[in-house]
mmCIF file of C-alpha atoms in Angstrom:
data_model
loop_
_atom_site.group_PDB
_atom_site.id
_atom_site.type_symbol
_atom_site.label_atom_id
_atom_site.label_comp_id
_atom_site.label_asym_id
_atom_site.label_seq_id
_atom_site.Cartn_x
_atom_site.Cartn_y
_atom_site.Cartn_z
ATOM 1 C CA UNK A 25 20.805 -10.763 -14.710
ATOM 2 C CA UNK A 26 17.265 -11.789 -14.258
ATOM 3 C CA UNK A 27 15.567 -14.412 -16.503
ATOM 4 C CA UNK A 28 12.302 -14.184 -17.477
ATOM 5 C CA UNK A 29 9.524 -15.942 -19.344
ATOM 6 C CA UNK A 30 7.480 -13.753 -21.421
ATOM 7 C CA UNK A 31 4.580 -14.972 -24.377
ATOM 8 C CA UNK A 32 6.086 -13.090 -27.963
ATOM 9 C CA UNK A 33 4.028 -11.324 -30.275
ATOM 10 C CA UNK A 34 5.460 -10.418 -34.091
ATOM 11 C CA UNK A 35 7.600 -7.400 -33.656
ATOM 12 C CA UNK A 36 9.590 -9.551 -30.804
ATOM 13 C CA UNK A 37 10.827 -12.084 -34.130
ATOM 14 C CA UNK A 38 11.732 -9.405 -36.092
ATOM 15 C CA UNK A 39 13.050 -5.663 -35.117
ATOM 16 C CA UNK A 40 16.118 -3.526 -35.189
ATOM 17 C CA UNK A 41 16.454 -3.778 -31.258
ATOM 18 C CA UNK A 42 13.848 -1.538 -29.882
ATOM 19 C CA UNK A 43 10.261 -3.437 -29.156
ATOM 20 C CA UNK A 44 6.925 -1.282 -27.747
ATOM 21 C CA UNK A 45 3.869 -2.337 -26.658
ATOM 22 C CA UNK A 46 2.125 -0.197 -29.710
ATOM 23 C CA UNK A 47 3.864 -1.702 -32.449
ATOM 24 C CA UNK A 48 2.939 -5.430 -31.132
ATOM 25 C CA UNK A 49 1.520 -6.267 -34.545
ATOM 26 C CA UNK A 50 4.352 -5.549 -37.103
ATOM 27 C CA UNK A 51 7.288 -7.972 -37.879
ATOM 28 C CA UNK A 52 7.689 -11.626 -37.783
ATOM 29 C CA UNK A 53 5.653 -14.452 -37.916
ATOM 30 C CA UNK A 54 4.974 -16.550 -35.014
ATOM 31 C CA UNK A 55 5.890 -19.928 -33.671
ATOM 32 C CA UNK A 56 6.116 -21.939 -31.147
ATOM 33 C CA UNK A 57 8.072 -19.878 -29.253
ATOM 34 C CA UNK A 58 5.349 -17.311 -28.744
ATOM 35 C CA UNK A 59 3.411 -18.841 -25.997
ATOM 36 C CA UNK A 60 6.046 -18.952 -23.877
ATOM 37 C CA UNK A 61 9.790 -17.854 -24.140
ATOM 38 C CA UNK A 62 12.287 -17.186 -21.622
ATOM 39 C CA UNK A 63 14.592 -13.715 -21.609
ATOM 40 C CA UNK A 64 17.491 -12.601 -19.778
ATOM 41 C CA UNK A 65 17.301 -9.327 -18.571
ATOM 42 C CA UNK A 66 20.493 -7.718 -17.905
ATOM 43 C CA UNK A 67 19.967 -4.058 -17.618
ATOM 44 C CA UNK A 68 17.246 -1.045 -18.039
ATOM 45 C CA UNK A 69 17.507 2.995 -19.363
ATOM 46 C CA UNK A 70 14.820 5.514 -19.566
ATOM 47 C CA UNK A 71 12.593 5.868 -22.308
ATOM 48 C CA UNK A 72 11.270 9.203 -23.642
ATOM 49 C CA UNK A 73 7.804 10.158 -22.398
ATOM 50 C CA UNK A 74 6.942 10.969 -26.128
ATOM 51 C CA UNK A 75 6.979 7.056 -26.463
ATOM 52 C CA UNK A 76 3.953 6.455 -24.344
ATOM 53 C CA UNK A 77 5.428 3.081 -23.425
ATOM 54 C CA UNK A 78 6.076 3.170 -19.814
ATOM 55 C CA UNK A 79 9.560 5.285 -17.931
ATOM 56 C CA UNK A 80 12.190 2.126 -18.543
ATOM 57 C CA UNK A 81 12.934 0.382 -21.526
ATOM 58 C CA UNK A 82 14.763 -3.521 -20.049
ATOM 59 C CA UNK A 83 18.038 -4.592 -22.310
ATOM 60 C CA UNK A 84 17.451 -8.172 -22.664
ATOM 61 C CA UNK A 85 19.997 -11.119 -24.175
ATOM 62 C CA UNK A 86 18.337 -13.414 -26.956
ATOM 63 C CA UNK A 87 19.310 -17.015 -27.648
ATOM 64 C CA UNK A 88 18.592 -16.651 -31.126
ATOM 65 C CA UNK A 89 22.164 -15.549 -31.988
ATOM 66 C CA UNK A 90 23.526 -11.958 -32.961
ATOM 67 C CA UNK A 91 21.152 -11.930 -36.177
ATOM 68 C CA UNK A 92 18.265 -11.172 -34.185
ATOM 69 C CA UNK A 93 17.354 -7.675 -32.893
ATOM 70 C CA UNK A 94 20.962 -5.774 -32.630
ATOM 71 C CA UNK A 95 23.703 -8.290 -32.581
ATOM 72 C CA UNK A 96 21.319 -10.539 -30.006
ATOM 73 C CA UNK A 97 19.863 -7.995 -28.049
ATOM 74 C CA UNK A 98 17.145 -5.755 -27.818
ATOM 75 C CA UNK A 99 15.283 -3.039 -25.671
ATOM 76 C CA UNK A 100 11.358 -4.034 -24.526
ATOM 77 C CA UNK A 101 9.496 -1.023 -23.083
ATOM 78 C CA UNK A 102 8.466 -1.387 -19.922
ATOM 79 C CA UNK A 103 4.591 -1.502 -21.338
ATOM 80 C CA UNK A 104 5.130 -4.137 -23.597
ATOM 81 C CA UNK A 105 6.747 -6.435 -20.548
ATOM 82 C CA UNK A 106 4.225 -5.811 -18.568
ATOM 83 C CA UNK A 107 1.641 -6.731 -21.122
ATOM 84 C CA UNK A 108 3.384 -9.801 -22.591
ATOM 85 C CA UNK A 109 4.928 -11.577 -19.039
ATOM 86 C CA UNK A 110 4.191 -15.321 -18.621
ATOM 87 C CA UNK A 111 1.273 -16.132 -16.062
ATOM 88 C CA UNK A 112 3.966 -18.348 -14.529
ATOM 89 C CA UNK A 113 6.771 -16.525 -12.837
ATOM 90 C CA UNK A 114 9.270 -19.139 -12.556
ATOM 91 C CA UNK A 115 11.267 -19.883 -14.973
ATOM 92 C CA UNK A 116 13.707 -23.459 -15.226
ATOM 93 C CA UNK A 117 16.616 -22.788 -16.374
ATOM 94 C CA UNK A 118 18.719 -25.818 -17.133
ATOM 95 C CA UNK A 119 22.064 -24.933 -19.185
ATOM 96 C CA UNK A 120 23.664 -21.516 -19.438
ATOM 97 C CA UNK A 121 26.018 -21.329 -22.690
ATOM 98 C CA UNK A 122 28.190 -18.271 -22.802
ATOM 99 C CA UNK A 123 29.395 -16.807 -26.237
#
């Protein structure tokens, strides 16, 4: 697992699991979360080249419970992480809770 600190845009608050780079603008509204947020990433698979959004989509864990994305978790294309990682690339991480 790698954690990770990324800034959110509005299809990261809202979505049925899959998040690209090109669809940035649809979904949820934004919060304080969105200038900075930290991720777990705890896996990858290819995307299709039809997509446009870079060769690996990264599986990520959510703390925002098993209502958001699909049942907690979600897919960002590679594109969109690259586009949407935190300036800072260390990330604190003080508590881990496991469900």
């Amino acid at each position: 697992m790698v954690v990770a600190g990324v800034k959110l845009t509005p299809n990261f608050y809202k979505n049925n699991g899959l998040i690209l780079e090109k669809e940035k603008n649809i979904g949820g509204k934004m919060d304080s979360h969105s200038s900075g947020h930290s991720i777990a990433i705890t896996g990858f698979m290819k995307l299709p080249s039809v997509l446009n959004e870079g060769s690996v989509c990264f599986i990520i864990t959510n703390s925002w419970g098993s209502g958001w994305g699909y049942g907690g978790n979600a897919c960002i294309s590679e594109k969109w992480l690259l586009n949407n990682r935190n300036i800072n690339p260390f990330v604190s991480v003080d508590s881990i809770v496991l469900k």
